[in-house]
mmCIF file of C-alpha atoms and ligand atoms in Angstrom:
data_model
loop_
_atom_site.group_PDB
_atom_site.id
_atom_site.type_symbol
_atom_site.label_atom_id
_atom_site.label_comp_id
_atom_site.label_asym_id
_atom_site.label_seq_id
_atom_site.Cartn_x
_atom_site.Cartn_y
_atom_site.Cartn_z
ATOM 1 C CA UNK M 1 -12.884 142.121 -23.571
ATOM 2 C CA UNK M 2 -13.326 145.802 -24.171
ATOM 3 C CA UNK M 3 -14.455 148.263 -21.402
ATOM 4 C CA UNK M 4 -17.630 150.043 -21.260
ATOM 5 C CA UNK M 5 -17.262 153.439 -21.729
ATOM 6 C CA UNK M 6 -18.715 156.398 -19.325
ATOM 7 C CA UNK M 7 -18.300 159.835 -19.765
ATOM 8 C CA UNK M 8 -17.614 161.820 -16.533
ATOM 9 C CA UNK M 9 -18.256 165.197 -16.352
ATOM 10 C CA UNK M 10 -16.179 167.102 -13.891
ATOM 11 C CA UNK M 11 -14.162 163.896 -13.689
ATOM 12 C CA UNK M 12 -10.870 166.125 -12.769
ATOM 13 C CA UNK M 13 -12.814 167.392 -9.495
ATOM 14 C CA UNK M 14 -12.741 166.115 -6.086
ATOM 15 C CA UNK M 15 -15.332 163.219 -6.194
ATOM 16 C CA UNK M 16 -15.307 162.501 -9.885
ATOM 17 C CA UNK M 17 -11.571 162.177 -9.939
ATOM 18 C CA UNK M 18 -12.136 159.471 -7.531
ATOM 19 C CA UNK M 19 -14.977 157.938 -9.269
ATOM 20 C CA UNK M 20 -12.688 157.811 -12.351
ATOM 21 C CA UNK M 21 -10.382 155.737 -10.746
ATOM 22 C CA UNK M 22 -12.782 153.398 -9.086
ATOM 23 C CA UNK M 23 -14.776 152.794 -12.553
ATOM 24 C CA UNK M 24 -11.542 152.009 -14.193
ATOM 25 C CA UNK M 25 -10.694 149.832 -11.194
ATOM 26 C CA UNK M 26 -14.102 147.946 -11.758
ATOM 27 C CA UNK M 27 -13.589 147.608 -15.496
ATOM 28 C CA UNK M 28 -15.032 150.272 -17.187
ATOM 29 C CA UNK M 29 -13.644 152.692 -19.339
ATOM 30 C CA UNK M 30 -14.106 156.481 -17.966
ATOM 31 C CA UNK M 31 -13.817 159.287 -20.330
ATOM 32 C CA UNK M 32 -13.224 162.694 -18.543
ATOM 33 C CA UNK M 33 -14.909 165.769 -19.389
ATOM 34 C CA UNK M 34 -13.990 168.949 -17.426
ATOM 35 C CA UNK M 35 -13.236 172.507 -18.255
ATOM 36 C CA UNK M 36 -10.803 172.768 -15.060
ATOM 37 C CA UNK M 37 -12.893 175.695 -13.319
ATOM 38 C CA UNK M 38 -12.152 174.327 -10.300
ATOM 39 C CA UNK M 39 -10.021 171.849 -10.877
ATOM 40 C CA UNK M 40 -6.132 171.846 -11.958
ATOM 41 C CA UNK M 41 -4.544 169.400 -14.549
ATOM 42 C CA UNK M 42 -2.085 167.862 -11.997
ATOM 43 C CA UNK M 43 -5.226 165.584 -10.907
ATOM 44 C CA UNK M 44 -5.043 163.907 -14.185
ATOM 45 C CA UNK M 45 -1.078 162.665 -13.226
ATOM 46 C CA UNK M 46 -2.273 161.797 -9.981
ATOM 47 C CA UNK M 47 -5.177 159.380 -11.704
ATOM 48 C CA UNK M 48 -2.414 158.236 -14.108
ATOM 49 C CA UNK M 49 -0.246 157.304 -11.220
ATOM 50 C CA UNK M 50 -2.797 155.479 -9.365
ATOM 51 C CA UNK M 51 -4.147 153.433 -12.544
ATOM 52 C CA UNK M 52 -0.831 153.248 -14.450
ATOM 53 C CA UNK M 53 -2.615 154.245 -17.577
ATOM 54 C CA UNK M 54 -3.899 157.782 -18.898
ATOM 55 C CA UNK M 55 -7.647 158.111 -18.931
ATOM 56 C CA UNK M 56 -8.829 160.125 -22.020
ATOM 57 C CA UNK M 57 -9.609 163.889 -20.909
ATOM 58 C CA UNK M 58 -11.582 166.753 -22.847
ATOM 59 C CA UNK M 59 -11.106 170.393 -21.622
ATOM 60 C CA UNK M 60 -14.402 171.320 -22.460
ATOM 61 C CA UNK M 61 -17.571 173.238 -20.864
ATOM 62 C CA UNK M 62 -19.962 170.283 -20.961
ATOM 63 C CA UNK M 63 -22.840 173.055 -21.406
ATOM 64 C CA UNK M 64 -21.502 173.707 -24.778
ATOM 65 C CA UNK M 65 -23.578 171.476 -26.943
ATOM 66 C CA UNK M 66 -21.038 171.764 -29.935
ATOM 67 C CA UNK M 67 -18.038 170.879 -27.984
ATOM 68 C CA UNK M 68 -20.087 168.110 -26.368
ATOM 69 C CA UNK M 69 -21.073 166.861 -29.647
ATOM 70 C CA UNK M 70 -17.298 166.743 -30.837
ATOM 71 C CA UNK M 71 -16.426 164.621 -27.725
ATOM 72 C CA UNK M 72 -19.202 162.004 -27.985
ATOM 73 C CA UNK M 73 -18.471 161.875 -31.946
ATOM 74 C CA UNK M 74 -14.578 161.523 -31.154
ATOM 75 C CA UNK M 75 -15.161 158.876 -28.288
ATOM 76 C CA UNK M 76 -18.028 156.937 -29.878
ATOM 77 C CA UNK M 77 -20.127 153.935 -27.987
ATOM 78 C CA UNK M 78 -20.508 155.780 -24.620
ATOM 79 C CA UNK M 79 -22.955 153.838 -22.724
ATOM 80 C CA UNK M 80 -23.531 156.202 -19.504
ATOM 81 C CA UNK M 81 -22.867 159.467 -18.344
ATOM 82 C CA UNK M 82 -22.201 160.596 -14.833
ATOM 83 C CA UNK M 83 -22.620 163.998 -14.127
ATOM 84 C CA UNK M 84 -20.308 165.737 -11.662
ATOM 85 C CA UNK M 85 -19.942 168.728 -13.043
ATOM 86 C CA UNK M 86 -21.162 171.931 -11.253
ATOM 87 C CA UNK M 87 -20.410 174.866 -9.197
ATOM 88 C CA UNK M 88 -21.040 173.928 -5.517
ATOM 89 C CA UNK M 89 -20.050 176.978 -3.104
ATOM 90 C CA UNK M 90 -23.078 177.845 -1.319
ATOM 91 C CA UNK M 91 -22.005 181.364 -0.122
ATOM 92 C CA UNK M 92 -20.728 182.008 -3.782
ATOM 93 C CA UNK M 93 -24.164 181.023 -5.122
ATOM 94 C CA UNK M 94 -26.106 183.436 -3.118
ATOM 95 C CA UNK M 95 -23.940 186.312 -4.692
ATOM 96 C CA UNK M 96 -23.811 184.909 -8.139
ATOM 97 C CA UNK M 97 -27.183 183.251 -8.705
ATOM 98 C CA UNK M 98 -27.026 183.427 -12.522
ATOM 99 C CA UNK M 99 -23.781 181.787 -12.764
ATOM 100 C CA UNK M 100 -25.040 178.856 -10.512
ATOM 101 C CA UNK M 101 -28.239 178.342 -12.615
ATOM 102 C CA UNK M 102 -26.686 179.182 -16.217
ATOM 103 C CA UNK M 103 -23.589 176.160 -14.986
ATOM 104 C CA UNK M 104 -25.833 173.546 -13.142
ATOM 105 C CA UNK M 105 -28.976 173.933 -14.903
ATOM 106 C CA UNK M 106 -27.963 174.659 -17.940
ATOM 107 C CA UNK M 107 -25.261 171.894 -18.066
ATOM 108 C CA UNK M 108 -27.646 169.234 -17.611
ATOM 109 C CA UNK M 109 -30.181 170.396 -20.168
ATOM 110 C CA UNK M 110 -27.572 170.126 -22.712
ATOM 111 C CA UNK M 111 -26.096 167.139 -21.747
ATOM 112 C CA UNK M 112 -30.119 165.610 -21.778
ATOM 113 C CA UNK M 113 -30.562 167.152 -25.203
ATOM 114 C CA UNK M 114 -27.421 165.958 -26.920
ATOM 115 C CA UNK M 115 -27.414 162.409 -25.311
ATOM 116 C CA UNK M 116 -29.991 160.762 -27.033
ATOM 117 C CA UNK M 117 -28.373 162.082 -30.287
ATOM 118 C CA UNK M 118 -25.464 159.627 -29.650
ATOM 119 C CA UNK M 119 -28.037 156.772 -28.276
ATOM 120 C CA UNK M 120 -27.049 157.242 -24.674
ATOM 121 C CA UNK M 121 -29.433 156.368 -22.125
ATOM 122 C CA UNK M 122 -28.033 155.996 -18.953
ATOM 123 C CA UNK M 123 -27.571 158.896 -16.321
ATOM 124 C CA UNK M 124 -26.171 159.089 -13.191
ATOM 125 C CA UNK M 125 -26.662 162.817 -11.159
ATOM 126 C CA UNK M 126 -24.582 164.225 -8.367
ATOM 127 C CA UNK M 127 -27.641 165.321 -6.041
ATOM 128 C CA UNK M 128 -27.167 166.380 -2.130
ATOM 129 C CA UNK M 129 -28.937 166.071 0.845
ATOM 130 C CA UNK M 130 -29.299 169.643 0.844
ATOM 131 C CA UNK M 131 -32.547 168.893 -1.097
ATOM 132 C CA UNK M 132 -33.910 167.942 2.749
ATOM 133 C CA UNK M 133 -33.413 171.179 4.077
ATOM 134 C CA UNK M 134 -33.691 171.242 7.922
ATOM 135 C CA UNK M 135 -35.540 168.020 8.069
ATOM 136 C CA UNK M 136 -38.439 167.159 10.598
ATOM 137 C CA UNK M 137 -37.014 163.827 11.451
ATOM 138 C CA UNK M 138 -33.718 162.090 11.424
ATOM 139 C CA UNK M 139 -32.156 159.984 10.206
ATOM 140 C CA UNK M 140 -33.541 160.973 6.668
ATOM 141 C CA UNK M 141 -35.036 158.530 3.997
ATOM 142 C CA UNK M 142 -35.737 159.199 0.270
ATOM 143 C CA UNK M 143 -39.324 159.798 1.261
ATOM 144 C CA UNK M 144 -38.260 162.467 3.760
ATOM 145 C CA UNK M 145 -40.023 165.590 1.918
ATOM 146 C CA UNK M 146 -37.596 168.039 0.480
ATOM 147 C CA UNK M 147 -37.568 171.465 1.590
ATOM 148 C CA UNK M 148 -37.455 174.859 -0.390
ATOM 149 C CA UNK M 149 -33.930 175.505 -0.737
ATOM 150 C CA UNK M 150 -32.008 177.982 1.291
ATOM 151 C CA UNK M 151 -29.488 179.016 -1.788
ATOM 152 C CA UNK M 152 -29.268 178.998 -5.242
ATOM 153 C CA UNK M 153 -27.003 176.402 -5.066
ATOM 154 C CA UNK M 154 -29.484 174.024 -3.252
ATOM 155 C CA UNK M 155 -31.858 175.182 -5.605
ATOM 156 C CA UNK M 156 -30.077 173.873 -8.563
ATOM 157 C CA UNK M 157 -29.885 170.092 -6.862
ATOM 158 C CA UNK M 158 -33.722 170.413 -6.594
ATOM 159 C CA UNK M 159 -34.105 171.928 -10.093
ATOM 160 C CA UNK M 160 -31.895 169.177 -11.885
ATOM 161 C CA UNK M 161 -33.802 166.633 -10.195
ATOM 162 C CA UNK M 162 -36.843 167.588 -11.220
ATOM 163 C CA UNK M 163 -35.657 168.298 -14.683
ATOM 164 C CA UNK M 164 -34.312 164.442 -14.681
ATOM 165 C CA UNK M 165 -37.689 163.231 -13.462
ATOM 166 C CA UNK M 166 -39.921 164.939 -16.133
ATOM 167 C CA UNK M 167 -37.586 164.199 -19.023
ATOM 168 C CA UNK M 168 -37.543 160.434 -17.892
ATOM 169 C CA UNK M 169 -41.621 160.476 -18.086
ATOM 170 C CA UNK M 170 -41.275 162.016 -21.502
ATOM 171 C CA UNK M 171 -38.593 160.033 -22.786
ATOM 172 C CA UNK M 172 -38.674 156.092 -22.710
ATOM 173 C CA UNK M 173 -35.133 155.473 -23.257
ATOM 174 C CA UNK M 174 -33.736 157.764 -20.405
ATOM 175 C CA UNK M 175 -32.840 155.451 -17.050
ATOM 176 C CA UNK M 176 -31.383 157.731 -14.276
ATOM 177 C CA UNK M 177 -30.280 157.667 -10.544
ATOM 178 C CA UNK M 178 -30.094 160.519 -8.703
ATOM 179 C CA UNK M 179 -27.347 160.226 -5.536
ATOM 180 C CA UNK M 180 -28.232 162.352 -2.712
ATOM 181 C CA UNK M 181 -24.651 162.544 -0.998
ATOM 182 C CA UNK M 182 -24.285 163.455 2.410
ATOM 183 C CA UNK M 183 -20.492 164.673 2.948
ATOM 184 C CA UNK M 184 -17.766 163.456 1.420
ATOM 185 C CA UNK M 185 -14.048 163.949 3.302
ATOM 186 C CA UNK M 186 -10.782 162.353 2.690
ATOM 187 C CA UNK M 187 -8.515 161.467 -0.178
ATOM 188 C CA UNK M 188 -7.307 158.334 -2.038
ATOM 189 C CA UNK M 189 -5.203 156.099 0.467
ATOM 190 C CA UNK M 190 -2.009 156.984 -2.432
ATOM 191 C CA UNK M 191 -2.600 160.726 -1.457
ATOM 192 C CA UNK M 192 -2.384 160.939 -5.413
ATOM 193 C CA UNK M 193 -5.751 162.537 -5.399
ATOM 194 C CA UNK M 194 -7.867 164.444 -3.106
ATOM 195 C CA UNK M 195 -9.572 167.916 -2.557
ATOM 196 C CA UNK M 196 -8.288 170.903 -3.724
ATOM 197 C CA UNK M 197 -10.329 174.002 -2.414
ATOM 198 C CA UNK M 198 -9.180 176.904 -4.249
ATOM 199 C CA UNK M 199 -9.168 179.843 -1.725
ATOM 200 C CA UNK M 200 -10.567 179.587 1.804
ATOM 201 C CA UNK M 201 -11.893 176.092 2.341
ATOM 202 C CA UNK M 202 -15.950 175.933 2.573
ATOM 203 C CA UNK M 203 -16.026 172.657 4.021
ATOM 204 C CA UNK M 204 -14.913 171.622 7.403
ATOM 205 C CA UNK M 205 -12.195 168.978 6.794
ATOM 206 C CA UNK M 206 -10.101 170.576 4.491
ATOM 207 C CA UNK M 207 -10.224 173.578 6.779
ATOM 208 C CA UNK M 208 -9.155 171.266 9.696
ATOM 209 C CA UNK M 209 -6.076 170.058 7.695
ATOM 210 C CA UNK M 210 -5.236 173.500 6.505
ATOM 211 C CA UNK M 211 -4.814 174.384 10.675
ATOM 212 C CA UNK M 212 -3.060 171.628 11.212
ATOM 213 C CA UNK M 213 -0.742 172.240 8.172
ATOM 214 C CA UNK M 214 -0.659 175.968 9.896
ATOM 215 C CA UNK M 215 -1.919 177.473 6.667
ATOM 216 C CA UNK M 216 -4.819 178.510 8.759
ATOM 217 C CA UNK M 217 -4.167 180.095 12.126
ATOM 218 C CA UNK M 218 -7.447 178.539 13.768
ATOM 219 C CA UNK M 219 -10.683 176.502 13.161
ATOM 220 C CA UNK M 220 -13.921 178.419 13.694
ATOM 221 C CA UNK M 221 -16.622 175.964 14.880
ATOM 222 C CA UNK M 222 -20.223 177.606 14.168
ATOM 223 C CA UNK M 223 -22.287 177.431 17.073
ATOM 224 C CA UNK M 224 -22.288 175.097 20.116
ATOM 225 C CA UNK M 225 -25.736 175.468 21.219
ATOM 226 C CA UNK M 226 -27.612 173.374 18.771
ATOM 227 C CA UNK M 227 -29.742 170.787 20.281
ATOM 228 C CA UNK M 228 -27.088 167.802 19.740
ATOM 229 C CA UNK M 229 -25.263 165.798 22.337
ATOM 230 C CA UNK M 230 -22.363 168.654 22.414
ATOM 231 C CA UNK M 231 -24.220 171.567 20.920
ATOM 232 C CA UNK M 232 -22.177 171.571 17.262
ATOM 233 C CA UNK M 233 -23.648 170.644 14.170
ATOM 234 C CA UNK M 234 -24.388 166.805 13.097
ATOM 235 C CA UNK M 235 -23.347 165.624 9.720
ATOM 236 C CA UNK M 236 -23.010 162.295 7.703
ATOM 237 C CA UNK M 237 -19.226 162.060 6.546
ATOM 238 C CA UNK M 238 -18.753 159.566 3.878
ATOM 239 C CA UNK M 239 -15.270 158.755 2.738
ATOM 240 C CA UNK M 240 -14.993 159.829 -1.119
ATOM 241 C CA UNK M 241 -13.932 156.420 -2.101
ATOM 242 C CA UNK M 242 -16.830 154.822 -0.447
ATOM 243 C CA UNK M 243 -18.733 157.472 -2.261
ATOM 244 C CA UNK M 244 -16.953 156.919 -5.508
ATOM 245 C CA UNK M 245 -17.867 153.249 -5.423
ATOM 246 C CA UNK M 246 -21.665 154.048 -4.942
ATOM 247 C CA UNK M 247 -21.250 155.223 -8.725
ATOM 248 C CA UNK M 248 -19.704 152.158 -9.859
ATOM 249 C CA UNK M 249 -22.962 150.163 -8.656
ATOM 250 C CA UNK M 250 -25.172 152.975 -9.843
ATOM 251 C CA UNK M 251 -23.898 152.734 -13.312
ATOM 252 C CA UNK M 252 -23.812 148.976 -13.522
ATOM 253 C CA UNK M 253 -27.426 148.999 -12.323
ATOM 254 C CA UNK M 254 -28.589 151.181 -15.051
ATOM 255 C CA UNK M 255 -26.828 149.116 -17.708
ATOM 256 C CA UNK M 256 -28.354 146.207 -16.363
ATOM 257 C CA UNK M 257 -31.875 147.937 -16.608
ATOM 258 C CA UNK M 258 -32.593 147.014 -12.807
ATOM 259 C CA UNK M 259 -35.047 149.110 -10.477
ATOM 260 C CA UNK M 260 -37.257 152.324 -12.004
ATOM 261 C CA UNK M 261 -36.942 154.478 -14.541
ATOM 262 C CA UNK M 262 -35.911 157.175 -11.980
ATOM 263 C CA UNK M 263 -34.484 156.189 -8.858
ATOM 264 C CA UNK M 264 -33.128 158.189 -5.744
ATOM 265 C CA UNK M 265 -30.575 156.594 -3.217
ATOM 266 C CA UNK M 266 -29.217 158.277 -0.138
ATOM 267 C CA UNK M 267 -25.472 157.996 -0.017
ATOM 268 C CA UNK M 268 -23.906 158.249 3.174
ATOM 269 C CA UNK M 269 -22.772 156.066 6.475
ATOM 270 C CA UNK M 270 -26.171 156.125 8.141
ATOM 271 C CA UNK M 271 -24.433 157.741 10.942
ATOM 272 C CA UNK M 272 -24.015 161.068 12.231
ATOM 273 C CA UNK M 273 -21.004 163.094 13.873
ATOM 274 C CA UNK M 274 -20.737 166.488 15.616
ATOM 275 C CA UNK M 275 -18.004 168.643 14.397
ATOM 276 C CA UNK M 276 -16.341 168.201 17.560
ATOM 277 C CA UNK M 277 -16.111 164.607 17.382
ATOM 278 C CA UNK M 278 -14.663 165.181 13.971
ATOM 279 C CA UNK M 279 -12.176 167.232 15.847
ATOM 280 C CA UNK M 280 -11.568 164.765 18.232
ATOM 281 C CA UNK M 281 -11.573 161.936 15.495
ATOM 282 C CA UNK M 282 -8.760 163.808 13.799
ATOM 283 C CA UNK M 283 -6.721 164.776 16.541
ATOM 284 C CA UNK M 284 -6.854 160.991 17.517
ATOM 285 C CA UNK M 285 -6.332 159.594 13.988
ATOM 286 C CA UNK M 286 -3.229 161.717 13.241
ATOM 287 C CA UNK M 287 -1.480 162.782 16.678
ATOM 288 C CA UNK M 288 -1.723 166.295 15.419
ATOM 289 C CA UNK M 289 -3.444 168.975 18.004
ATOM 290 C CA UNK M 290 -5.920 171.328 16.168
ATOM 291 C CA UNK M 291 -6.227 174.886 17.278
ATOM 292 C CA UNK M 292 -10.172 175.744 17.431
ATOM 293 C CA UNK M 293 -12.496 178.415 18.656
ATOM 294 C CA UNK M 294 -16.166 178.375 19.232
ATOM 295 C CA UNK M 295 -17.883 181.244 16.901
ATOM 296 C CA UNK M 296 -21.712 182.383 15.986
ATOM 297 C CA UNK M 297 -23.843 180.063 14.515
ATOM 298 C CA UNK M 298 -24.122 180.584 10.550
ATOM 299 C CA UNK M 299 -27.709 181.715 9.256
ATOM 300 C CA UNK M 300 -29.242 179.063 7.451
ATOM 301 C CA UNK M 301 -26.900 176.071 8.974
ATOM 302 C CA UNK M 302 -29.064 173.074 9.098
ATOM 303 C CA UNK M 303 -28.260 171.850 12.837
ATOM 304 C CA UNK M 304 -28.175 167.826 11.918
ATOM 305 C CA UNK M 305 -28.752 165.782 9.127
ATOM 306 C CA UNK M 306 -27.325 161.717 8.501
ATOM 307 C CA UNK M 307 -28.907 159.348 6.101
ATOM 308 C CA UNK M 308 -30.868 156.425 6.142
ATOM 309 C CA UNK M 309 -29.052 154.267 4.175
ATOM 310 C CA UNK M 310 -31.619 151.189 4.259
ATOM 311 C CA UNK M 311 -32.456 151.883 0.569
ATOM 312 C CA UNK M 312 -29.060 151.771 -0.782
ATOM 313 C CA UNK M 313 -28.068 148.824 1.211
ATOM 314 C CA UNK M 314 -30.992 146.423 0.274
ATOM 315 C CA UNK M 315 -31.246 147.839 -3.651
ATOM 316 C CA UNK M 316 -27.915 148.912 -4.743
ATOM 317 C CA UNK M 317 -26.160 146.167 -2.365
ATOM 318 C CA UNK M 318 -24.035 149.222 -1.352
ATOM 319 C CA UNK M 319 -22.217 149.835 1.933
ATOM 320 C CA UNK M 320 -19.439 151.923 3.210
ATOM 321 C CA UNK M 321 -16.293 150.541 4.850
ATOM 322 C CA UNK M 322 -14.300 153.320 6.019
ATOM 323 C CA UNK M 323 -14.332 154.666 9.372
ATOM 324 C CA UNK M 324 -14.279 158.524 10.228
ATOM 325 C CA UNK M 325 -10.766 158.047 11.439
ATOM 326 C CA UNK M 326 -9.597 156.339 8.354
ATOM 327 C CA UNK M 327 -11.270 159.112 6.208
ATOM 328 C CA UNK M 328 -9.624 161.876 8.483
ATOM 329 C CA UNK M 329 -5.763 160.193 8.398
ATOM 330 C CA UNK M 330 -6.216 160.191 4.553
ATOM 331 C CA UNK M 331 -7.184 163.625 4.182
ATOM 332 C CA UNK M 332 -4.337 164.546 6.400
ATOM 333 C CA UNK M 333 -2.244 162.332 4.279
ATOM 334 C CA UNK M 334 -3.394 164.337 1.074
ATOM 335 C CA UNK M 335 -2.767 167.589 3.094
ATOM 336 C CA UNK M 336 0.769 166.898 3.758
ATOM 337 C CA UNK M 337 1.384 165.547 0.449
ATOM 338 C CA UNK M 338 0.283 168.661 -1.191
ATOM 339 C CA UNK M 339 3.423 170.541 0.384
ATOM 340 C CA UNK M 340 5.540 168.370 -2.083
ATOM 341 C CA UNK M 341 3.433 168.773 -5.168
HETATM 342 N N1 LIG P 401 -18.410 168.110 -2.163
HETATM 343 C C1 LIG P 401 -19.455 167.979 -1.670
HETATM 344 O O1 LIG P 401 -19.601 168.048 -0.362
HETATM 345 C C2 LIG P 401 -20.738 167.757 -2.481
HETATM 346 C C3 LIG P 401 -22.164 167.176 -1.662
HETATM 347 C C4 LIG P 401 -23.199 166.993 -2.396
HETATM 348 C C5 LIG P 401 -23.436 166.959 -3.724
HETATM 349 N N2 LIG P 401 -22.099 167.244 -4.297
HETATM 350 C C6 LIG P 401 -22.131 167.641 -5.902
HETATM 351 O O2 LIG P 401 -20.972 166.741 -6.385
HETATM 352 C C7 LIG P 401 -20.540 167.214 -7.771
HETATM 353 C C8 LIG P 401 -19.111 167.098 -7.577
HETATM 354 O O3 LIG P 401 -18.530 167.841 -6.445
HETATM 355 P P1 LIG P 401 -17.019 168.101 -6.156
HETATM 356 O O4 LIG P 401 -16.977 168.297 -4.678
HETATM 357 O O5 LIG P 401 -16.582 166.611 -6.715
HETATM 358 O O6 LIG P 401 -16.799 169.212 -6.895
HETATM 359 P P2 LIG P 401 -15.588 169.712 -7.770
HETATM 360 O O7 LIG P 401 -15.698 171.329 -7.804
HETATM 361 O O8 LIG P 401 -14.261 169.203 -7.267
HETATM 362 O O9 LIG P 401 -15.676 169.105 -9.027
HETATM 363 C C9 LIG P 401 -16.707 169.662 -10.047
HETATM 364 C C10 LIG P 401 -15.842 169.834 -11.030
HETATM 365 O O10 LIG P 401 -16.546 169.983 -12.686
HETATM 366 C C11 LIG P 401 -15.805 170.814 -13.308
HETATM 367 N N3 LIG P 401 -16.816 171.745 -14.106
HETATM 368 C C12 LIG P 401 -17.760 172.447 -13.297
HETATM 369 N N4 LIG P 401 -18.608 173.111 -14.008
HETATM 370 C C13 LIG P 401 -18.103 172.413 -15.236
HETATM 371 C C14 LIG P 401 -18.807 172.793 -16.903
HETATM 372 N N5 LIG P 401 -19.757 173.258 -16.977
HETATM 373 N N6 LIG P 401 -18.372 171.902 -17.828
HETATM 374 C C15 LIG P 401 -17.041 170.979 -17.282
HETATM 375 N N7 LIG P 401 -16.757 171.194 -16.141
HETATM 376 C C16 LIG P 401 -17.021 171.610 -15.106
HETATM 377 C C17 LIG P 401 -14.818 171.678 -12.240
HETATM 378 O O11 LIG P 401 -13.865 172.417 -12.792
HETATM 379 C C18 LIG P 401 -14.268 170.260 -11.420
HETATM 380 O O12 LIG P 401 -13.289 169.970 -11.680
HETATM 381 C C19 LIG P 401 -21.328 168.513 -7.728
HETATM 382 O O13 LIG P 401 -22.266 168.308 -8.775
HETATM 383 C C20 LIG P 401 -21.454 169.037 -6.643
HETATM 384 O O14 LIG P 401 -22.344 169.909 -6.685
HETATM 385 C C21 LIG P 401 -20.959 167.661 -3.637
#
């Protein structure tokens, strides 16, 4: 049987590359679109090594309507789009807001404009728990009120959610699922693909693995006086392979025309861990010792957030299977493999 084609924008990125692998393994034909602004073409080799086949890939900016039309004409019969492509560095977005609005909001508008020309009706969007801001209650459900964004990056996610909701109201054919990711970590168990932060990592786990590998001198933990059991921030860390699998079930749900025209799902584990718990879990899972220090809290950091995953469990039938230790061990294996890449 012919595989159903799914366009994956940002398919060479961290989460996108893992989703490409899971989509293919579930019987879909992913088609990658990426401009490699935050990824390398070695990712494509990693995907090929895992799957044993080459996944079609197009080096274009998905915010370029003409280039996008070219890909969609060439590939034909694409049934859905998963839109990962975006800039994602919170700090950089404060320095370069226009670049973030242009890329993140502009590329969504281009995709939504072009997709009906090719009869594509199904759209999965990479949103973020950043839309909840500092929540009044934990865990957060999809009904938890969103808060004004504290960065241009966060604002682009909220604006894109609103655009998708408005377009779905106006366009009878569009069906969309907004996945609000919590904190993806880890790497494919093969260590052939993983997170490739360019420059100093912005996220905790790549910073931990680079510190353990001796690339960074020490990890700074930003604040230990928050109202949490050990005073450090709480986040919901989800293994990237589990997160990738959520996209497979989301796409299938759209194709099956189940659920509402616009649906929102939290994608996390439902558990919160403090930064110190992650550090200790990393040491436990890998046997590596970590050099860390406590620094000042960062302005704008959310003290604690983790997901209520009841809706994803009940309606998507989605459940994470990896433990924090497994995710951290996979991140370490990936870090070690980078020395040979
Ligand atoms: N990683 C996280 O912690 C996290 C959390 C919540 C939401 N998200 C969202 O998930 C998505 C994927 O995140 P990621 O961590 O895999 O990031 P990533 O930077 O690794 O992947 C994004 C990919 O998109 C590509 N890209 C960017 N703009 C493009 C454009 N205009 N045209 C074509 N390709 C383009 C980049 O080259 C990169 O390969 C993003 O939308 C991000 O905002 C990520």
